[in-house]
């Protein structure tokens, strides 16, 4: 049994903590704020509650698996999931309105044919076939398997099978989501539909890799779900699962550096000057924060 320190109490960190605790490890979570959930926060005012992060759940299977592997109660006994239908409604600058059904690729193509015409619907359908191929290439190494020791090879090949685009005397393939829209969809309304999935996550389509094409595919294939009471309820359920697995939580405990001994992580240095000893450290933080913590590494 190892002592494991988890930095952060966002959803990924909570999920890791629960799984590690079930595996028999002693897990302690150190969160710089006073609550859990990361982006899944809640603001209460005048008797009303508001989610401050994402409002919908796009891939419930991930959390179903988490609850199945970490306890007796399945996800649906801890939160109520409601399938959203239609999954989205789009209003375009030319006044066109399209409602897309949930978990139906054929239904989406049919709705686009009615709203945008057969040619646009056909291009979107062809695009979804390529997006599914990107999903099939990336699903196992990114979501279902332990990270490969040579994980860098995952970045060597773009999983999205872009259609070659001839421009002047050169043939190019789309490398960003914006290029997929401009070169393959060739309809400003379809481009807006595609880019809306990136914008919903705060991503710039001009810089987002083409592999983000999996986002609309996931919505059409697996559906969009609402958590009754708001997404904060999902964070609460995962937090309570961690408590049931005896995960320790330290709120208001900001990690400022990783302690090192014999070439391995040996704990955390906290902002108040205290030290949290550990055999292993899991960082559930943004890459920029992780870089800062790595620079703060010092011998133990």
PDB file of C-alpha atoms in Angstrom:
ATOM      1  CA  UNK A   1       0.000   0.000   0.000  1.00  0.00           C
ATOM      2  CA  UNK A   2       1.454   3.338  -1.069  1.00  0.00           C
ATOM      3  CA  UNK A   3       0.860   6.813   0.293  1.00  0.00           C
ATOM      4  CA  UNK A   4      -0.371   8.888  -2.637  1.00  0.00           C
ATOM      5  CA  UNK A   5      -0.778  12.657  -2.691  1.00  0.00           C
ATOM      6  CA  UNK A   6      -3.203  14.027  -5.285  1.00  0.00           C
ATOM      7  CA  UNK A   7      -2.851  17.672  -6.263  1.00  0.00           C
ATOM      8  CA  UNK A   8      -6.215  19.288  -6.927  1.00  0.00           C
ATOM      9  CA  UNK A   9      -9.819  18.220  -6.385  1.00  0.00           C
ATOM     10  CA  UNK A  10     -11.168  18.602  -9.897  1.00  0.00           C
ATOM     11  CA  UNK A  11     -13.200  15.817 -11.468  1.00  0.00           C
ATOM     12  CA  UNK A  12     -10.211  14.011 -12.957  1.00  0.00           C
ATOM     13  CA  UNK A  13      -8.321  14.172  -9.665  1.00  0.00           C
ATOM     14  CA  UNK A  14     -11.356  12.917  -7.728  1.00  0.00           C
ATOM     15  CA  UNK A  15     -11.806  10.015 -10.132  1.00  0.00           C
ATOM     16  CA  UNK A  16      -8.124   9.075  -9.812  1.00  0.00           C
ATOM     17  CA  UNK A  17      -8.304   9.313  -6.021  1.00  0.00           C
ATOM     18  CA  UNK A  18     -11.329   6.994  -5.839  1.00  0.00           C
ATOM     19  CA  UNK A  19      -9.744   4.385  -8.107  1.00  0.00           C
ATOM     20  CA  UNK A  20      -6.435   4.473  -6.239  1.00  0.00           C
ATOM     21  CA  UNK A  21      -8.185   4.106  -2.895  1.00  0.00           C
ATOM     22  CA  UNK A  22     -10.112   1.072  -4.134  1.00  0.00           C
ATOM     23  CA  UNK A  23      -6.778  -0.432  -5.218  1.00  0.00           C
ATOM     24  CA  UNK A  24      -5.722  -0.336  -1.563  1.00  0.00           C
ATOM     25  CA  UNK A  25      -3.629   2.814  -1.416  1.00  0.00           C
ATOM     26  CA  UNK A  26      -3.790   5.551   1.204  1.00  0.00           C
ATOM     27  CA  UNK A  27      -4.837   8.627  -0.738  1.00  0.00           C
ATOM     28  CA  UNK A  28      -4.804  12.275   0.349  1.00  0.00           C
ATOM     29  CA  UNK A  29      -6.098  15.119  -1.836  1.00  0.00           C
ATOM     30  CA  UNK A  30      -4.660  18.644  -1.501  1.00  0.00           C
ATOM     31  CA  UNK A  31      -6.857  21.394  -2.940  1.00  0.00           C
ATOM     32  CA  UNK A  32      -5.942  25.081  -2.844  1.00  0.00           C
ATOM     33  CA  UNK A  33      -9.588  26.266  -2.712  1.00  0.00           C
ATOM     34  CA  UNK A  34     -12.187  25.471  -0.089  1.00  0.00           C
ATOM     35  CA  UNK A  35     -14.246  23.002  -2.096  1.00  0.00           C
ATOM     36  CA  UNK A  36     -14.107  20.175  -4.613  1.00  0.00           C
ATOM     37  CA  UNK A  37     -15.218  19.799  -8.217  1.00  0.00           C
ATOM     38  CA  UNK A  38     -12.857  22.018 -10.202  1.00  0.00           C
ATOM     39  CA  UNK A  39     -14.951  23.795 -12.840  1.00  0.00           C
ATOM     40  CA  UNK A  40     -18.152  22.212 -11.490  1.00  0.00           C
ATOM     41  CA  UNK A  41     -18.912  24.908  -8.947  1.00  0.00           C
ATOM     42  CA  UNK A  42     -22.213  26.387  -7.805  1.00  0.00           C
ATOM     43  CA  UNK A  43     -23.308  29.912  -6.957  1.00  0.00           C
ATOM     44  CA  UNK A  44     -26.389  30.461  -4.786  1.00  0.00           C
ATOM     45  CA  UNK A  45     -28.299  33.736  -4.726  1.00  0.00           C
ATOM     46  CA  UNK A  46     -31.787  34.747  -3.635  1.00  0.00           C
ATOM     47  CA  UNK A  47     -32.811  31.130  -3.194  1.00  0.00           C
ATOM     48  CA  UNK A  48     -31.565  30.053  -6.646  1.00  0.00           C
ATOM     49  CA  UNK A  49     -28.587  27.875  -7.518  1.00  0.00           C
ATOM     50  CA  UNK A  50     -26.475  28.262 -10.660  1.00  0.00           C
ATOM     51  CA  UNK A  51     -23.810  25.993 -12.126  1.00  0.00           C
ATOM     52  CA  UNK A  52     -20.678  27.969 -12.974  1.00  0.00           C
ATOM     53  CA  UNK A  53     -19.157  25.352 -15.277  1.00  0.00           C
ATOM     54  CA  UNK A  54     -20.439  22.947 -17.950  1.00  0.00           C
ATOM     55  CA  UNK A  55     -24.174  22.442 -17.960  1.00  0.00           C
ATOM     56  CA  UNK A  56     -24.419  19.113 -19.787  1.00  0.00           C
ATOM     57  CA  UNK A  57     -22.727  15.707 -19.638  1.00  0.00           C
ATOM     58  CA  UNK A  58     -21.560  14.413 -23.047  1.00  0.00           C
ATOM     59  CA  UNK A  59     -20.139  10.966 -22.186  1.00  0.00           C
ATOM     60  CA  UNK A  60     -21.840   9.409 -19.131  1.00  0.00           C
ATOM     61  CA  UNK A  61     -20.201   6.025 -19.798  1.00  0.00           C
ATOM     62  CA  UNK A  62     -16.979   7.382 -18.273  1.00  0.00           C
ATOM     63  CA  UNK A  63     -18.724   8.030 -14.953  1.00  0.00           C
ATOM     64  CA  UNK A  64     -20.763   4.833 -15.134  1.00  0.00           C
ATOM     65  CA  UNK A  65     -17.500   2.915 -15.305  1.00  0.00           C
ATOM     66  CA  UNK A  66     -16.033   4.934 -12.422  1.00  0.00           C
ATOM     67  CA  UNK A  67     -18.969   4.171 -10.126  1.00  0.00           C
ATOM     68  CA  UNK A  68     -19.042   0.523 -11.197  1.00  0.00           C
ATOM     69  CA  UNK A  69     -15.357   0.085 -10.353  1.00  0.00           C
ATOM     70  CA  UNK A  70     -15.355   2.005  -7.048  1.00  0.00           C
ATOM     71  CA  UNK A  71     -18.464   0.887  -5.158  1.00  0.00           C
ATOM     72  CA  UNK A  72     -21.769  -0.917  -5.054  1.00  0.00           C
ATOM     73  CA  UNK A  73     -24.076   1.918  -6.061  1.00  0.00           C
ATOM     74  CA  UNK A  74     -24.155   2.595  -9.822  1.00  0.00           C
ATOM     75  CA  UNK A  75     -24.113   6.131 -11.162  1.00  0.00           C
ATOM     76  CA  UNK A  76     -27.882   6.276 -11.659  1.00  0.00           C
ATOM     77  CA  UNK A  77     -28.460   5.580  -7.955  1.00  0.00           C
ATOM     78  CA  UNK A  78     -26.278   8.559  -7.014  1.00  0.00           C
ATOM     79  CA  UNK A  79     -27.512  11.136  -9.541  1.00  0.00           C
ATOM     80  CA  UNK A  80     -30.476  11.338 -11.904  1.00  0.00           C
ATOM     81  CA  UNK A  81     -29.558  11.548 -15.583  1.00  0.00           C
ATOM     82  CA  UNK A  82     -32.001  12.973 -18.123  1.00  0.00           C
ATOM     83  CA  UNK A  83     -31.378  12.589 -21.841  1.00  0.00           C
ATOM     84  CA  UNK A  84     -31.673  15.919 -23.662  1.00  0.00           C
ATOM     85  CA  UNK A  85     -33.749  15.849 -26.850  1.00  0.00           C
ATOM     86  CA  UNK A  86     -33.199  17.693 -29.073  1.00  0.00           C
ATOM     87  CA  UNK A  87     -29.565  17.806 -28.103  1.00  0.00           C
ATOM     88  CA  UNK A  88     -29.128  21.308 -29.524  1.00  0.00           C
ATOM     89  CA  UNK A  89     -30.811  24.052 -31.515  1.00  0.00           C
ATOM     90  CA  UNK A  90     -28.797  26.204 -33.894  1.00  0.00           C
ATOM     91  CA  UNK A  91     -29.751  29.608 -35.275  1.00  0.00           C
ATOM     92  CA  UNK A  92     -27.545  30.809 -38.148  1.00  0.00           C
ATOM     93  CA  UNK A  93     -26.913  34.407 -39.285  1.00  0.00           C
ATOM     94  CA  UNK A  94     -29.127  33.910 -42.369  1.00  0.00           C
ATOM     95  CA  UNK A  95     -32.076  33.055 -40.111  1.00  0.00           C
ATOM     96  CA  UNK A  96     -31.946  29.302 -40.688  1.00  0.00           C
ATOM     97  CA  UNK A  97     -32.892  27.231 -37.644  1.00  0.00           C
ATOM     98  CA  UNK A  98     -31.983  23.592 -37.117  1.00  0.00           C
ATOM     99  CA  UNK A  99     -32.779  21.288 -34.181  1.00  0.00           C
ATOM    100  CA  UNK A 100     -30.535  18.223 -33.905  1.00  0.00           C
ATOM    101  CA  UNK A 101     -31.891  15.049 -32.278  1.00  0.00           C
ATOM    102  CA  UNK A 102     -30.032  13.179 -29.567  1.00  0.00           C
ATOM    103  CA  UNK A 103     -28.022   9.973 -30.211  1.00  0.00           C
ATOM    104  CA  UNK A 104     -29.003   9.642 -33.864  1.00  0.00           C
ATOM    105  CA  UNK A 105     -26.490  10.209 -36.643  1.00  0.00           C
ATOM    106  CA  UNK A 106     -29.155   9.480 -39.258  1.00  0.00           C
ATOM    107  CA  UNK A 107     -31.547  11.868 -37.517  1.00  0.00           C
ATOM    108  CA  UNK A 108     -28.911  14.609 -37.484  1.00  0.00           C
ATOM    109  CA  UNK A 109     -28.229  14.205 -41.201  1.00  0.00           C
ATOM    110  CA  UNK A 110     -31.980  14.243 -41.899  1.00  0.00           C
ATOM    111  CA  UNK A 111     -32.462  17.414 -39.846  1.00  0.00           C
ATOM    112  CA  UNK A 112     -29.601  19.108 -41.683  1.00  0.00           C
ATOM    113  CA  UNK A 113     -31.056  18.061 -45.026  1.00  0.00           C
ATOM    114  CA  UNK A 114     -34.378  19.665 -44.102  1.00  0.00           C
ATOM    115  CA  UNK A 115     -32.728  22.837 -42.802  1.00  0.00           C
ATOM    116  CA  UNK A 116     -29.603  23.331 -44.897  1.00  0.00           C
ATOM    117  CA  UNK A 117     -30.206  21.221 -47.996  1.00  0.00           C
ATOM    118  CA  UNK A 118     -29.076  17.806 -49.306  1.00  0.00           C
ATOM    119  CA  UNK A 119     -25.534  18.891 -50.250  1.00  0.00           C
ATOM    120  CA  UNK A 120     -24.766  20.250 -46.768  1.00  0.00           C
ATOM    121  CA  UNK A 121     -26.279  17.187 -45.128  1.00  0.00           C
ATOM    122  CA  UNK A 122     -24.191  14.883 -47.301  1.00  0.00           C
ATOM    123  CA  UNK A 123     -20.962  16.731 -46.449  1.00  0.00           C
ATOM    124  CA  UNK A 124     -21.764  16.589 -42.717  1.00  0.00           C
ATOM    125  CA  UNK A 125     -22.522  12.877 -42.973  1.00  0.00           C
ATOM    126  CA  UNK A 126     -19.208  12.240 -44.742  1.00  0.00           C
ATOM    127  CA  UNK A 127     -17.446  14.328 -42.111  1.00  0.00           C
ATOM    128  CA  UNK A 128     -18.986  12.226 -39.304  1.00  0.00           C
ATOM    129  CA  UNK A 129     -17.592   9.072 -40.912  1.00  0.00           C
ATOM    130  CA  UNK A 130     -14.084  10.567 -40.734  1.00  0.00           C
ATOM    131  CA  UNK A 131     -14.726  11.823 -37.194  1.00  0.00           C
ATOM    132  CA  UNK A 132     -15.694   8.308 -36.156  1.00  0.00           C
ATOM    133  CA  UNK A 133     -12.390   7.024 -37.519  1.00  0.00           C
ATOM    134  CA  UNK A 134     -10.567   9.606 -35.391  1.00  0.00           C
ATOM    135  CA  UNK A 135     -12.577   8.429 -32.388  1.00  0.00           C
ATOM    136  CA  UNK A 136     -11.740   4.778 -33.052  1.00  0.00           C
ATOM    137  CA  UNK A 137      -8.029   5.616 -33.326  1.00  0.00           C
ATOM    138  CA  UNK A 138      -7.850   7.658 -30.126  1.00  0.00           C
ATOM    139  CA  UNK A 139     -10.419   6.049 -27.816  1.00  0.00           C
ATOM    140  CA  UNK A 140      -8.361   3.162 -26.486  1.00  0.00           C
ATOM    141  CA  UNK A 141      -4.958   4.854 -25.915  1.00  0.00           C
ATOM    142  CA  UNK A 142      -6.501   8.005 -24.416  1.00  0.00           C
ATOM    143  CA  UNK A 143      -9.538   6.758 -22.472  1.00  0.00           C
ATOM    144  CA  UNK A 144      -9.367   3.019 -21.927  1.00  0.00           C
ATOM    145  CA  UNK A 145      -5.723   2.021 -21.467  1.00  0.00           C
ATOM    146  CA  UNK A 146      -2.896   3.080 -19.133  1.00  0.00           C
ATOM    147  CA  UNK A 147      -0.792   5.830 -20.680  1.00  0.00           C
ATOM    148  CA  UNK A 148       1.843   4.314 -22.925  1.00  0.00           C
ATOM    149  CA  UNK A 149       5.468   4.641 -21.743  1.00  0.00           C
ATOM    150  CA  UNK A 150       6.225   6.078 -25.195  1.00  0.00           C
ATOM    151  CA  UNK A 151       3.144   8.311 -25.141  1.00  0.00           C
ATOM    152  CA  UNK A 152       4.931  10.875 -27.322  1.00  0.00           C
ATOM    153  CA  UNK A 153       4.155   8.732 -30.372  1.00  0.00           C
ATOM    154  CA  UNK A 154       0.485   9.650 -29.937  1.00  0.00           C
ATOM    155  CA  UNK A 155       1.353  13.166 -31.080  1.00  0.00           C
ATOM    156  CA  UNK A 156       3.241  12.029 -34.157  1.00  0.00           C
ATOM    157  CA  UNK A 157       0.145  11.151 -36.159  1.00  0.00           C
ATOM    158  CA  UNK A 158      -3.042  13.180 -36.386  1.00  0.00           C
ATOM    159  CA  UNK A 159      -5.895  10.683 -35.821  1.00  0.00           C
ATOM    160  CA  UNK A 160      -8.340  12.634 -37.993  1.00  0.00           C
ATOM    161  CA  UNK A 161      -8.184  11.354 -41.631  1.00  0.00           C
ATOM    162  CA  UNK A 162      -8.351  14.739 -43.311  1.00  0.00           C
ATOM    163  CA  UNK A 163      -9.304  14.978 -46.975  1.00  0.00           C
ATOM    164  CA  UNK A 164      -6.392  16.263 -49.129  1.00  0.00           C
ATOM    165  CA  UNK A 165      -6.948  19.875 -50.184  1.00  0.00           C
ATOM    166  CA  UNK A 166      -5.214  21.299 -53.231  1.00  0.00           C
ATOM    167  CA  UNK A 167      -4.213  24.946 -52.941  1.00  0.00           C
ATOM    168  CA  UNK A 168      -2.206  26.520 -55.733  1.00  0.00           C
ATOM    169  CA  UNK A 169       0.535  23.987 -56.498  1.00  0.00           C
ATOM    170  CA  UNK A 170       0.468  22.235 -53.126  1.00  0.00           C
ATOM    171  CA  UNK A 171      -1.753  19.540 -51.637  1.00  0.00           C
ATOM    172  CA  UNK A 172      -2.437  19.972 -47.938  1.00  0.00           C
ATOM    173  CA  UNK A 173      -4.596  18.330 -45.294  1.00  0.00           C
ATOM    174  CA  UNK A 174      -6.465  20.105 -42.544  1.00  0.00           C
ATOM    175  CA  UNK A 175      -4.514  20.387 -39.309  1.00  0.00           C
ATOM    176  CA  UNK A 176      -6.989  22.473 -37.308  1.00  0.00           C
ATOM    177  CA  UNK A 177     -10.725  22.413 -36.773  1.00  0.00           C
ATOM    178  CA  UNK A 178     -11.084  25.711 -38.652  1.00  0.00           C
ATOM    179  CA  UNK A 179      -9.340  24.196 -41.664  1.00  0.00           C
ATOM    180  CA  UNK A 180     -11.633  21.164 -41.548  1.00  0.00           C
ATOM    181  CA  UNK A 181     -14.593  23.530 -41.758  1.00  0.00           C
ATOM    182  CA  UNK A 182     -13.154  25.697 -44.524  1.00  0.00           C
ATOM    183  CA  UNK A 183     -11.687  22.947 -46.706  1.00  0.00           C
ATOM    184  CA  UNK A 184     -14.013  19.992 -46.149  1.00  0.00           C
ATOM    185  CA  UNK A 185     -17.425  21.320 -45.125  1.00  0.00           C
ATOM    186  CA  UNK A 186     -17.332  24.378 -47.402  1.00  0.00           C
ATOM    187  CA  UNK A 187     -20.485  25.898 -45.951  1.00  0.00           C
ATOM    188  CA  UNK A 188     -20.327  28.717 -43.382  1.00  0.00           C
ATOM    189  CA  UNK A 189     -23.291  27.243 -41.514  1.00  0.00           C
ATOM    190  CA  UNK A 190     -21.656  23.816 -41.215  1.00  0.00           C
ATOM    191  CA  UNK A 191     -18.406  25.487 -40.227  1.00  0.00           C
ATOM    192  CA  UNK A 192     -20.230  27.398 -37.491  1.00  0.00           C
ATOM    193  CA  UNK A 193     -21.861  24.145 -36.341  1.00  0.00           C
ATOM    194  CA  UNK A 194     -18.481  22.412 -36.160  1.00  0.00           C
ATOM    195  CA  UNK A 195     -16.691  25.270 -34.444  1.00  0.00           C
ATOM    196  CA  UNK A 196     -19.456  25.633 -31.844  1.00  0.00           C
ATOM    197  CA  UNK A 197     -18.277  22.383 -30.282  1.00  0.00           C
ATOM    198  CA  UNK A 198     -14.776  23.788 -29.770  1.00  0.00           C
ATOM    199  CA  UNK A 199     -16.047  27.152 -28.535  1.00  0.00           C
ATOM    200  CA  UNK A 200     -18.232  25.395 -25.959  1.00  0.00           C
ATOM    201  CA  UNK A 201     -15.010  24.144 -24.325  1.00  0.00           C
ATOM    202  CA  UNK A 202     -13.276  27.510 -24.566  1.00  0.00           C
ATOM    203  CA  UNK A 203     -11.090  26.376 -27.485  1.00  0.00           C
ATOM    204  CA  UNK A 204     -10.037  28.500 -30.451  1.00  0.00           C
ATOM    205  CA  UNK A 205     -10.966  26.553 -33.647  1.00  0.00           C
ATOM    206  CA  UNK A 206      -8.006  28.153 -35.433  1.00  0.00           C
ATOM    207  CA  UNK A 207      -5.637  26.447 -33.001  1.00  0.00           C
ATOM    208  CA  UNK A 208      -7.636  23.377 -32.025  1.00  0.00           C
ATOM    209  CA  UNK A 209      -6.302  20.214 -33.730  1.00  0.00           C
ATOM    210  CA  UNK A 210      -8.437  18.518 -36.349  1.00  0.00           C
ATOM    211  CA  UNK A 211      -8.833  15.531 -34.030  1.00  0.00           C
ATOM    212  CA  UNK A 212     -11.327  17.625 -32.042  1.00  0.00           C
ATOM    213  CA  UNK A 213     -13.729  16.480 -34.758  1.00  0.00           C
ATOM    214  CA  UNK A 214     -14.541  13.718 -32.272  1.00  0.00           C
ATOM    215  CA  UNK A 215     -16.585  16.239 -30.237  1.00  0.00           C
ATOM    216  CA  UNK A 216     -19.605  16.443 -32.585  1.00  0.00           C
ATOM    217  CA  UNK A 217     -19.287  12.719 -33.284  1.00  0.00           C
ATOM    218  CA  UNK A 218     -19.494  11.939 -29.552  1.00  0.00           C
ATOM    219  CA  UNK A 219     -22.577  14.129 -29.201  1.00  0.00           C
ATOM    220  CA  UNK A 220     -24.347  12.420 -32.098  1.00  0.00           C
ATOM    221  CA  UNK A 221     -23.250   8.895 -31.113  1.00  0.00           C
ATOM    222  CA  UNK A 222     -23.532   8.914 -27.309  1.00  0.00           C
ATOM    223  CA  UNK A 223     -25.961  11.718 -26.657  1.00  0.00           C
ATOM    224  CA  UNK A 224     -26.127  14.693 -24.354  1.00  0.00           C
ATOM    225  CA  UNK A 225     -27.344  14.305 -20.783  1.00  0.00           C
ATOM    226  CA  UNK A 226     -28.527  16.641 -18.056  1.00  0.00           C
ATOM    227  CA  UNK A 227     -27.817  15.890 -14.402  1.00  0.00           C
ATOM    228  CA  UNK A 228     -30.928  16.663 -12.385  1.00  0.00           C
ATOM    229  CA  UNK A 229     -30.057  19.484 -10.021  1.00  0.00           C
ATOM    230  CA  UNK A 230     -27.087  20.591 -12.120  1.00  0.00           C
ATOM    231  CA  UNK A 231     -23.621  19.277 -12.831  1.00  0.00           C
ATOM    232  CA  UNK A 232     -22.550  20.155  -9.305  1.00  0.00           C
ATOM    233  CA  UNK A 233     -24.564  17.117  -8.230  1.00  0.00           C
ATOM    234  CA  UNK A 234     -22.201  14.920 -10.226  1.00  0.00           C
ATOM    235  CA  UNK A 235     -19.227  16.487  -8.436  1.00  0.00           C
ATOM    236  CA  UNK A 236     -20.952  15.869  -5.103  1.00  0.00           C
ATOM    237  CA  UNK A 237     -21.559  12.219  -5.972  1.00  0.00           C
ATOM    238  CA  UNK A 238     -17.917  11.615  -6.944  1.00  0.00           C
ATOM    239  CA  UNK A 239     -16.704  13.446  -3.809  1.00  0.00           C
ATOM    240  CA  UNK A 240     -18.940  11.287  -1.620  1.00  0.00           C
ATOM    241  CA  UNK A 241     -17.666   8.174  -3.367  1.00  0.00           C
ATOM    242  CA  UNK A 242     -14.128   9.269  -2.445  1.00  0.00           C
ATOM    243  CA  UNK A 243     -15.161   9.749   1.177  1.00  0.00           C
ATOM    244  CA  UNK A 244     -16.737   6.303   1.205  1.00  0.00           C
ATOM    245  CA  UNK A 245     -13.392   4.920   0.010  1.00  0.00           C
ATOM    246  CA  UNK A 246     -11.648   6.787   2.873  1.00  0.00           C
ATOM    247  CA  UNK A 247      -9.850   9.351   0.758  1.00  0.00           C
ATOM    248  CA  UNK A 248      -8.518  12.220   2.917  1.00  0.00           C
ATOM    249  CA  UNK A 249      -9.205  15.795   1.823  1.00  0.00           C
ATOM    250  CA  UNK A 250      -7.189  18.897   2.722  1.00  0.00           C
ATOM    251  CA  UNK A 251      -8.876  22.082   1.477  1.00  0.00           C
ATOM    252  CA  UNK A 252      -7.117  25.434   1.485  1.00  0.00           C
ATOM    253  CA  UNK A 253      -3.878  23.499   0.992  1.00  0.00           C
ATOM    254  CA  UNK A 254      -2.028  24.837  -2.043  1.00  0.00           C
ATOM    255  CA  UNK A 255       0.873  22.778  -3.363  1.00  0.00           C
ATOM    256  CA  UNK A 256       3.813  24.968  -4.394  1.00  0.00           C
ATOM    257  CA  UNK A 257       6.379  22.291  -5.140  1.00  0.00           C
ATOM    258  CA  UNK A 258       7.028  18.569  -5.418  1.00  0.00           C
ATOM    259  CA  UNK A 259       9.551  17.009  -3.054  1.00  0.00           C
ATOM    260  CA  UNK A 260      12.118  14.697  -4.626  1.00  0.00           C
ATOM    261  CA  UNK A 261      14.199  11.877  -3.189  1.00  0.00           C
ATOM    262  CA  UNK A 262      16.444   9.497  -5.121  1.00  0.00           C
ATOM    263  CA  UNK A 263      15.009  10.701  -8.402  1.00  0.00           C
ATOM    264  CA  UNK A 264      11.385  10.124  -7.406  1.00  0.00           C
ATOM    265  CA  UNK A 265       8.542  12.234  -6.044  1.00  0.00           C
ATOM    266  CA  UNK A 266       8.516  12.052  -2.254  1.00  0.00           C
ATOM    267  CA  UNK A 267       5.724  14.427  -1.304  1.00  0.00           C
ATOM    268  CA  UNK A 268       4.493  17.990  -1.566  1.00  0.00           C
ATOM    269  CA  UNK A 269       5.577  21.348  -0.239  1.00  0.00           C
ATOM    270  CA  UNK A 270       2.526  23.417   0.683  1.00  0.00           C
ATOM    271  CA  UNK A 271       2.070  27.181   0.621  1.00  0.00           C
ATOM    272  CA  UNK A 272       1.975  27.431   4.428  1.00  0.00           C
ATOM    273  CA  UNK A 273       5.445  25.896   4.617  1.00  0.00           C
ATOM    274  CA  UNK A 274       4.319  22.457   5.737  1.00  0.00           C
ATOM    275  CA  UNK A 275       5.249  19.227   4.007  1.00  0.00           C
ATOM    276  CA  UNK A 276       3.054  16.298   2.977  1.00  0.00           C
ATOM    277  CA  UNK A 277       5.065  13.098   2.654  1.00  0.00           C
ATOM    278  CA  UNK A 278       4.058  10.627  -0.053  1.00  0.00           C
ATOM    279  CA  UNK A 279       5.394   7.695  -2.019  1.00  0.00           C
ATOM    280  CA  UNK A 280       3.741   8.892  -5.214  1.00  0.00           C
ATOM    281  CA  UNK A 281       2.258  12.170  -6.445  1.00  0.00           C
ATOM    282  CA  UNK A 282      -0.649  12.504  -8.879  1.00  0.00           C
ATOM    283  CA  UNK A 283      -1.113  15.957 -10.407  1.00  0.00           C
ATOM    284  CA  UNK A 284      -4.695  16.755 -11.372  1.00  0.00           C
ATOM    285  CA  UNK A 285      -3.871  20.270 -12.540  1.00  0.00           C
ATOM    286  CA  UNK A 286      -3.474  22.192 -15.779  1.00  0.00           C
ATOM    287  CA  UNK A 287      -0.185  21.727 -17.697  1.00  0.00           C
ATOM    288  CA  UNK A 288       0.977  25.254 -16.875  1.00  0.00           C
ATOM    289  CA  UNK A 289       0.455  24.657 -13.159  1.00  0.00           C
ATOM    290  CA  UNK A 290       2.255  21.344 -13.393  1.00  0.00           C
ATOM    291  CA  UNK A 291       5.247  23.064 -15.035  1.00  0.00           C
ATOM    292  CA  UNK A 292       5.372  25.543 -12.159  1.00  0.00           C
ATOM    293  CA  UNK A 293       5.186  22.755  -9.587  1.00  0.00           C
ATOM    294  CA  UNK A 294       7.954  20.856 -11.372  1.00  0.00           C
ATOM    295  CA  UNK A 295      10.173  23.950 -11.255  1.00  0.00           C
ATOM    296  CA  UNK A 296       9.516  24.048  -7.523  1.00  0.00           C
ATOM    297  CA  UNK A 297      10.816  20.500  -7.045  1.00  0.00           C
ATOM    298  CA  UNK A 298      13.480  20.295  -4.371  1.00  0.00           C
ATOM    299  CA  UNK A 299      15.362  17.485  -2.619  1.00  0.00           C
ATOM    300  CA  UNK A 300      13.748  15.831   0.371  1.00  0.00           C
TER     301      UNK A 300
END
